[in-house]
Amino acid sequence: VKLAKSKGEDGKIAIRNIRRKAMEQLKKLQKDGDAGEDEVIAAEKEMEKITSGYIEQVDKLVENKENELMEV
């Protein structure tokens, strides 16, 4: 169970790292003038929604695995 939780946390950290890199790229696009402020804000909101969805999926998978392991 500890290993499952650890792997789940590693997955969530990886997802958040990807989100951080993408946010940095969006800020760079805005700074360079390739994207407007409204577009960047909309993209950040969408990215946050997607990230939250994947983190929820990881949490559900870990919870299911914990339940499966505890049955034995």
PDB file of N, CA and C in Angstrom:
ATOM      1  N   VAL A   1       0.839  -1.184   0.000  1.00  0.00           N
ATOM      2  CA  VAL A   1       0.000   0.000   0.000  1.00  0.00           C
ATOM      3  C   VAL A   1       0.884   1.248   0.000  1.00  0.00           C
ATOM      4  N   LYS A   2       1.958   1.191   0.794  1.00  0.00           N
ATOM      5  CA  LYS A   2       2.874   2.335   0.829  1.00  0.00           C
ATOM      6  C   LYS A   2       3.501   2.583  -0.536  1.00  0.00           C
ATOM      7  N   LEU A   3       3.857   1.503  -1.205  1.00  0.00           N
ATOM      8  CA  LEU A   3       4.463   1.622  -2.526  1.00  0.00           C
ATOM      9  C   LEU A   3       3.466   2.213  -3.522  1.00  0.00           C
ATOM     10  N   ALA A   4       2.214   1.791  -3.442  1.00  0.00           N
ATOM     11  CA  ALA A   4       1.184   2.329  -4.338  1.00  0.00           C
ATOM     12  C   ALA A   4       1.008   3.817  -4.099  1.00  0.00           C
ATOM     13  N   LYS A   5       0.969   4.219  -2.823  1.00  0.00           N
ATOM     14  CA  LYS A   5       0.840   5.644  -2.509  1.00  0.00           C
ATOM     15  C   LYS A   5       2.043   6.422  -3.019  1.00  0.00           C
ATOM     16  N   SER A   6       3.222   5.851  -2.865  1.00  0.00           N
ATOM     17  CA  SER A   6       4.444   6.503  -3.322  1.00  0.00           C
ATOM     18  C   SER A   6       4.434   6.698  -4.830  1.00  0.00           C
ATOM     19  N   LYS A   7       4.051   5.644  -5.547  1.00  0.00           N
ATOM     20  CA  LYS A   7       3.989   5.733  -7.010  1.00  0.00           C
ATOM     21  C   LYS A   7       2.935   6.745  -7.451  1.00  0.00           C
ATOM     22  N   GLY A   8       1.810   6.780  -6.738  1.00  0.00           N
ATOM     23  CA  GLY A   8       0.762   7.745  -7.047  1.00  0.00           C
ATOM     24  C   GLY A   8       1.249   9.167  -6.841  1.00  0.00           C
ATOM     25  N   GLU A   9       1.965   9.395  -5.760  1.00  0.00           N
ATOM     26  CA  GLU A   9       2.499  10.735  -5.488  1.00  0.00           C
ATOM     27  C   GLU A   9       3.530  11.122  -6.540  1.00  0.00           C
ATOM     28  N   ASP A  10       4.368  10.167  -6.954  1.00  0.00           N
ATOM     29  CA  ASP A  10       5.342  10.426  -8.020  1.00  0.00           C
ATOM     30  C   ASP A  10       4.631  10.836  -9.306  1.00  0.00           C
ATOM     31  N   GLY A  11       3.529  10.169  -9.608  1.00  0.00           N
ATOM     32  CA  GLY A  11       2.756  10.500 -10.800  1.00  0.00           C
ATOM     33  C   GLY A  11       2.174  11.899 -10.721  1.00  0.00           C
ATOM     34  N   LYS A  12       1.647  12.259  -9.554  1.00  0.00           N
ATOM     35  CA  LYS A  12       1.071  13.594  -9.392  1.00  0.00           C
ATOM     36  C   LYS A  12       2.150  14.673  -9.494  1.00  0.00           C
ATOM     37  N   ILE A  13       3.329  14.383  -8.969  1.00  0.00           N
ATOM     38  CA  ILE A  13       4.439  15.337  -9.069  1.00  0.00           C
ATOM     39  C   ILE A  13       4.829  15.530 -10.530  1.00  0.00           C
ATOM     40  N   ALA A  14       4.878  14.443 -11.287  1.00  0.00           N
ATOM     41  CA  ALA A  14       5.215  14.531 -12.706  1.00  0.00           C
ATOM     42  C   ALA A  14       4.185  15.368 -13.455  1.00  0.00           C
ATOM     43  N   ILE A  15       2.909  15.173 -13.145  1.00  0.00           N
ATOM     44  CA  ILE A  15       1.847  15.948 -13.788  1.00  0.00           C
ATOM     45  C   ILE A  15       2.008  17.428 -13.468  1.00  0.00           C
ATOM     46  N   ARG A  16       2.284  17.746 -12.205  1.00  0.00           N
ATOM     47  CA  ARG A  16       2.447  19.149 -11.817  1.00  0.00           C
ATOM     48  C   ARG A  16       3.682  19.766 -12.467  1.00  0.00           C
ATOM     49  N   ASN A  17       4.751  18.981 -12.642  1.00  0.00           N
ATOM     50  CA  ASN A  17       5.946  19.490 -13.311  1.00  0.00           C
ATOM     51  C   ASN A  17       5.653  19.829 -14.768  1.00  0.00           C
ATOM     52  N   ILE A  18       4.881  18.986 -15.421  1.00  0.00           N
ATOM     53  CA  ILE A  18       4.504  19.244 -16.808  1.00  0.00           C
ATOM     54  C   ILE A  18       3.669  20.522 -16.880  1.00  0.00           C
ATOM     55  N   ARG A  19       2.737  20.679 -15.926  1.00  0.00           N
ATOM     56  CA  ARG A  19       1.911  21.882 -15.890  1.00  0.00           C
ATOM     57  C   ARG A  19       2.787  23.121 -15.712  1.00  0.00           C
ATOM     58  N   ARG A  20       3.770  23.040 -14.811  1.00  0.00           N
ATOM     59  CA  ARG A  20       4.646  24.192 -14.558  1.00  0.00           C
ATOM     60  C   ARG A  20       5.415  24.574 -15.816  1.00  0.00           C
ATOM     61  N   LYS A  21       5.949  23.585 -16.537  1.00  0.00           N
ATOM     62  CA  LYS A  21       6.686  23.865 -17.770  1.00  0.00           C
ATOM     63  C   LYS A  21       5.779  24.501 -18.815  1.00  0.00           C
ATOM     64  N   ALA A  22       4.565  23.997 -18.925  1.00  0.00           N
ATOM     65  CA  ALA A  22       3.622  24.549 -19.891  1.00  0.00           C
ATOM     66  C   ALA A  22       3.258  25.986 -19.524  1.00  0.00           C
ATOM     67  N   MET A  23       3.076  26.257 -18.235  1.00  0.00           N
ATOM     68  CA  MET A  23       2.767  27.627 -17.795  1.00  0.00           C
ATOM     69  C   MET A  23       3.914  28.570 -18.133  1.00  0.00           C
ATOM     70  N   GLU A  24       5.144  28.094 -17.937  1.00  0.00           N
ATOM     71  CA  GLU A  24       6.306  28.911 -18.277  1.00  0.00           C
ATOM     72  C   GLU A  24       6.324  29.228 -19.773  1.00  0.00           C
ATOM     73  N   GLN A  25       5.979  28.243 -20.588  1.00  0.00           N
ATOM     74  CA  GLN A  25       5.942  28.468 -22.030  1.00  0.00           C
ATOM     75  C   GLN A  25       4.848  29.466 -22.402  1.00  0.00           C
ATOM     76  N   LEU A  26       3.712  29.383 -21.731  1.00  0.00           N
ATOM     77  CA  LEU A  26       2.644  30.344 -21.992  1.00  0.00           C
ATOM     78  C   LEU A  26       3.078  31.761 -21.626  1.00  0.00           C
ATOM     79  N   LYS A  27       3.725  31.899 -20.490  1.00  0.00           N
ATOM     80  CA  LYS A  27       4.216  33.219 -20.071  1.00  0.00           C
ATOM     81  C   LYS A  27       5.232  33.761 -21.071  1.00  0.00           C
ATOM     82  N   LYS A  28       6.082  32.858 -21.593  1.00  0.00           N
ATOM     83  CA  LYS A  28       7.078  33.277 -22.586  1.00  0.00           C
ATOM     84  C   LYS A  28       6.390  33.745 -23.869  1.00  0.00           C
ATOM     85  N   LEU A  29       5.344  33.011 -24.290  1.00  0.00           N
ATOM     86  CA  LEU A  29       4.601  33.425 -25.475  1.00  0.00           C
ATOM     87  C   LEU A  29       3.988  34.810 -25.282  1.00  0.00           C
ATOM     88  N   GLN A  30       3.450  35.036 -24.098  1.00  0.00           N
ATOM     89  CA  GLN A  30       2.836  36.323 -23.812  1.00  0.00           C
ATOM     90  C   GLN A  30       3.906  37.419 -23.802  1.00  0.00           C
ATOM     91  N   LYS A  31       5.033  37.129 -23.193  1.00  0.00           N
ATOM     92  CA  LYS A  31       6.121  38.108 -23.099  1.00  0.00           C
ATOM     93  C   LYS A  31       6.658  38.461 -24.484  1.00  0.00           C
ATOM     94  N   ASP A  32       6.767  37.451 -25.347  1.00  0.00           N
ATOM     95  CA  ASP A  32       7.282  37.669 -26.698  1.00  0.00           C
ATOM     96  C   ASP A  32       6.258  38.347 -27.599  1.00  0.00           C
ATOM     97  N   GLY A  33       5.029  38.417 -27.164  1.00  0.00           N
ATOM     98  CA  GLY A  33       3.991  39.060 -27.954  1.00  0.00           C
ATOM     99  C   GLY A  33       3.302  38.131 -28.934  1.00  0.00           C
ATOM    100  N   ASP A  34       3.570  36.844 -28.842  1.00  0.00           N
ATOM    101  CA  ASP A  34       2.944  35.884 -29.752  1.00  0.00           C
ATOM    102  C   ASP A  34       1.522  35.523 -29.334  1.00  0.00           C
ATOM    103  N   ALA A  35       1.167  35.817 -28.086  1.00  0.00           N
ATOM    104  CA  ALA A  35      -0.174  35.505 -27.593  1.00  0.00           C
ATOM    105  C   ALA A  35      -0.631  36.654 -26.691  1.00  0.00           C
ATOM    106  N   GLY A  36      -1.916  36.932 -26.747  1.00  0.00           N
ATOM    107  CA  GLY A  36      -2.470  37.991 -25.925  1.00  0.00           C
ATOM    108  C   GLY A  36      -2.743  37.513 -24.507  1.00  0.00           C
ATOM    109  N   GLU A  37      -2.966  38.471 -23.630  1.00  0.00           N
ATOM    110  CA  GLU A  37      -3.194  38.144 -22.219  1.00  0.00           C
ATOM    111  C   GLU A  37      -4.440  37.286 -22.045  1.00  0.00           C
ATOM    112  N   ASP A  38      -5.507  37.600 -22.775  1.00  0.00           N
ATOM    113  CA  ASP A  38      -6.745  36.830 -22.663  1.00  0.00           C
ATOM    114  C   ASP A  38      -6.535  35.379 -23.100  1.00  0.00           C
ATOM    115  N   GLU A  39      -5.776  35.187 -24.175  1.00  0.00           N
ATOM    116  CA  GLU A  39      -5.515  33.831 -24.655  1.00  0.00           C
ATOM    117  C   GLU A  39      -4.720  33.032 -23.619  1.00  0.00           C
ATOM    118  N   VAL A  40      -3.742  33.685 -23.011  1.00  0.00           N
ATOM    119  CA  VAL A  40      -2.904  33.014 -22.016  1.00  0.00           C
ATOM    120  C   VAL A  40      -3.737  32.639 -20.793  1.00  0.00           C
ATOM    121  N   ILE A  41      -4.577  33.554 -20.338  1.00  0.00           N
ATOM    122  CA  ILE A  41      -5.420  33.274 -19.173  1.00  0.00           C
ATOM    123  C   ILE A  41      -6.362  32.115 -19.467  1.00  0.00           C
ATOM    124  N   ALA A  42      -6.965  32.110 -20.648  1.00  0.00           N
ATOM    125  CA  ALA A  42      -7.868  31.023 -21.026  1.00  0.00           C
ATOM    126  C   ALA A  42      -7.112  29.691 -21.092  1.00  0.00           C
ATOM    127  N   ALA A  43      -5.911  29.718 -21.641  1.00  0.00           N
ATOM    128  CA  ALA A  43      -5.110  28.496 -21.745  1.00  0.00           C
ATOM    129  C   ALA A  43      -4.702  28.001 -20.356  1.00  0.00           C
ATOM    130  N   GLU A  44      -4.376  28.925 -19.452  1.00  0.00           N
ATOM    131  CA  GLU A  44      -4.002  28.534 -18.092  1.00  0.00           C
ATOM    132  C   GLU A  44      -5.180  27.876 -17.375  1.00  0.00           C
ATOM    133  N   LYS A  45      -6.372  28.432 -17.546  1.00  0.00           N
ATOM    134  CA  LYS A  45      -7.557  27.846 -16.917  1.00  0.00           C
ATOM    135  C   LYS A  45      -7.820  26.450 -17.466  1.00  0.00           C
ATOM    136  N   GLU A  46      -7.704  26.303 -18.769  1.00  0.00           N
ATOM    137  CA  GLU A  46      -7.919  25.003 -19.401  1.00  0.00           C
ATOM    138  C   GLU A  46      -6.874  23.996 -18.911  1.00  0.00           C
ATOM    139  N   MET A  47      -5.628  24.444 -18.815  1.00  0.00           N
ATOM    140  CA  MET A  47      -4.558  23.571 -18.356  1.00  0.00           C
ATOM    141  C   MET A  47      -4.798  23.148 -16.903  1.00  0.00           C
ATOM    142  N   GLU A  48      -5.270  24.065 -16.088  1.00  0.00           N
ATOM    143  CA  GLU A  48      -5.558  23.748 -14.691  1.00  0.00           C
ATOM    144  C   GLU A  48      -6.661  22.697 -14.600  1.00  0.00           C
ATOM    145  N   LYS A  49      -7.685  22.841 -15.461  1.00  0.00           N
ATOM    146  CA  LYS A  49      -8.787  21.885 -15.468  1.00  0.00           C
ATOM    147  C   LYS A  49      -8.295  20.500 -15.897  1.00  0.00           C
ATOM    148  N   ILE A  50      -7.470  20.451 -16.917  1.00  0.00           N
ATOM    149  CA  ILE A  50      -6.932  19.182 -17.406  1.00  0.00           C
ATOM    150  C   ILE A  50      -6.045  18.538 -16.344  1.00  0.00           C
ATOM    151  N   THR A  51      -5.184  19.351 -15.735  1.00  0.00           N
ATOM    152  CA  THR A  51      -4.287  18.849 -14.704  1.00  0.00           C
ATOM    153  C   THR A  51      -5.073  18.277 -13.532  1.00  0.00           C
ATOM    154  N   SER A  52      -6.092  18.989 -13.101  1.00  0.00           N
ATOM    155  CA  SER A  52      -6.917  18.511 -11.989  1.00  0.00           C
ATOM    156  C   SER A  52      -7.573  17.181 -12.336  1.00  0.00           C
ATOM    157  N   GLY A  53      -8.025  17.048 -13.570  1.00  0.00           N
ATOM    158  CA  GLY A  53      -8.646  15.801 -14.004  1.00  0.00           C
ATOM    159  C   GLY A  53      -7.684  14.627 -13.929  1.00  0.00           C
ATOM    160  N   TYR A  54      -6.461  14.839 -14.376  1.00  0.00           N
ATOM    161  CA  TYR A  54      -5.478  13.754 -14.339  1.00  0.00           C
ATOM    162  C   TYR A  54      -5.059  13.423 -12.916  1.00  0.00           C
ATOM    163  N   ILE A  55      -4.957  14.431 -12.061  1.00  0.00           N
ATOM    164  CA  ILE A  55      -4.606  14.177 -10.664  1.00  0.00           C
ATOM    165  C   ILE A  55      -5.727  13.379  -9.988  1.00  0.00           C
ATOM    166  N   GLU A  56      -6.966  13.700 -10.307  1.00  0.00           N
ATOM    167  CA  GLU A  56      -8.094  12.929  -9.775  1.00  0.00           C
ATOM    168  C   GLU A  56      -8.019  11.476 -10.233  1.00  0.00           C
ATOM    169  N   GLN A  57      -7.663  11.270 -11.503  1.00  0.00           N
ATOM    170  CA  GLN A  57      -7.547   9.910 -12.019  1.00  0.00           C
ATOM    171  C   GLN A  57      -6.475   9.134 -11.260  1.00  0.00           C
ATOM    172  N   VAL A  58      -5.341   9.773 -10.997  1.00  0.00           N
ATOM    173  CA  VAL A  58      -4.267   9.117 -10.254  1.00  0.00           C
ATOM    174  C   VAL A  58      -4.758   8.763  -8.854  1.00  0.00           C
ATOM    175  N   ASP A  59      -5.457   9.698  -8.206  1.00  0.00           N
ATOM    176  CA  ASP A  59      -5.982   9.432  -6.862  1.00  0.00           C
ATOM    177  C   ASP A  59      -6.933   8.244  -6.867  1.00  0.00           C
ATOM    178  N   LYS A  60      -7.807   8.177  -7.868  1.00  0.00           N
ATOM    179  CA  LYS A  60      -8.756   7.065  -7.959  1.00  0.00           C
ATOM    180  C   LYS A  60      -8.033   5.742  -8.184  1.00  0.00           C
ATOM    181  N   LEU A  61      -7.030   5.765  -9.057  1.00  0.00           N
ATOM    182  CA  LEU A  61      -6.271   4.537  -9.320  1.00  0.00           C
ATOM    183  C   LEU A  61      -5.558   4.050  -8.060  1.00  0.00           C
ATOM    184  N   VAL A  62      -4.966   4.981  -7.325  1.00  0.00           N
ATOM    185  CA  VAL A  62      -4.268   4.599  -6.093  1.00  0.00           C
ATOM    186  C   VAL A  62      -5.272   4.056  -5.081  1.00  0.00           C
ATOM    187  N   GLU A  63      -6.413   4.706  -4.958  1.00  0.00           N
ATOM    188  CA  GLU A  63      -7.434   4.243  -4.016  1.00  0.00           C
ATOM    189  C   GLU A  63      -7.923   2.846  -4.381  1.00  0.00           C
ATOM    190  N   ASN A  64      -8.170   2.625  -5.677  1.00  0.00           N
ATOM    191  CA  ASN A  64      -8.603   1.298  -6.123  1.00  0.00           C
ATOM    192  C   ASN A  64      -7.533   0.239  -5.833  1.00  0.00           C
ATOM    193  N   LYS A  65      -6.287   0.592  -6.059  1.00  0.00           N
ATOM    194  CA  LYS A  65      -5.197  -0.356  -5.814  1.00  0.00           C
ATOM    195  C   LYS A  65      -5.076  -0.656  -4.328  1.00  0.00           C
ATOM    196  N   GLU A  66      -5.233   0.373  -3.477  1.00  0.00           N
ATOM    197  CA  GLU A  66      -5.191   0.158  -2.031  1.00  0.00           C
ATOM    198  C   GLU A  66      -6.296  -0.805  -1.610  1.00  0.00           C
ATOM    199  N   ASN A  67      -7.511  -0.578  -2.106  1.00  0.00           N
ATOM    200  CA  ASN A  67      -8.629  -1.463  -1.771  1.00  0.00           C
ATOM    201  C   ASN A  67      -8.353  -2.892  -2.231  1.00  0.00           C
ATOM    202  N   GLU A  68      -7.796  -3.014  -3.432  1.00  0.00           N
ATOM    203  CA  GLU A  68      -7.482  -4.334  -3.969  1.00  0.00           C
ATOM    204  C   GLU A  68      -6.447  -5.044  -3.089  1.00  0.00           C
ATOM    205  N   LEU A  69      -5.436  -4.302  -2.649  1.00  0.00           N
ATOM    206  CA  LEU A  69      -4.380  -4.900  -1.823  1.00  0.00           C
ATOM    207  C   LEU A  69      -4.888  -5.241  -0.423  1.00  0.00           C
ATOM    208  N   MET A  70      -5.813  -4.466   0.089  1.00  0.00           N
ATOM    209  CA  MET A  70      -6.312  -4.691   1.443  1.00  0.00           C
ATOM    210  C   MET A  70      -7.296  -5.866   1.498  1.00  0.00           C
ATOM    211  N   GLU A  71      -7.843  -6.301   0.369  1.00  0.00           N
ATOM    212  CA  GLU A  71      -8.762  -7.427   0.340  1.00  0.00           C
ATOM    213  C   GLU A  71      -8.079  -8.730   0.721  1.00  0.00           C
ATOM    214  N   VAL A  72      -6.828  -8.834   0.425  1.00  0.00           N
ATOM    215  CA  VAL A  72      -6.084 -10.070   0.664  1.00  0.00           C
ATOM    216  C   VAL A  72      -5.757 -10.237   2.107  1.00  0.00           C
TER     217      VAL A  72
END
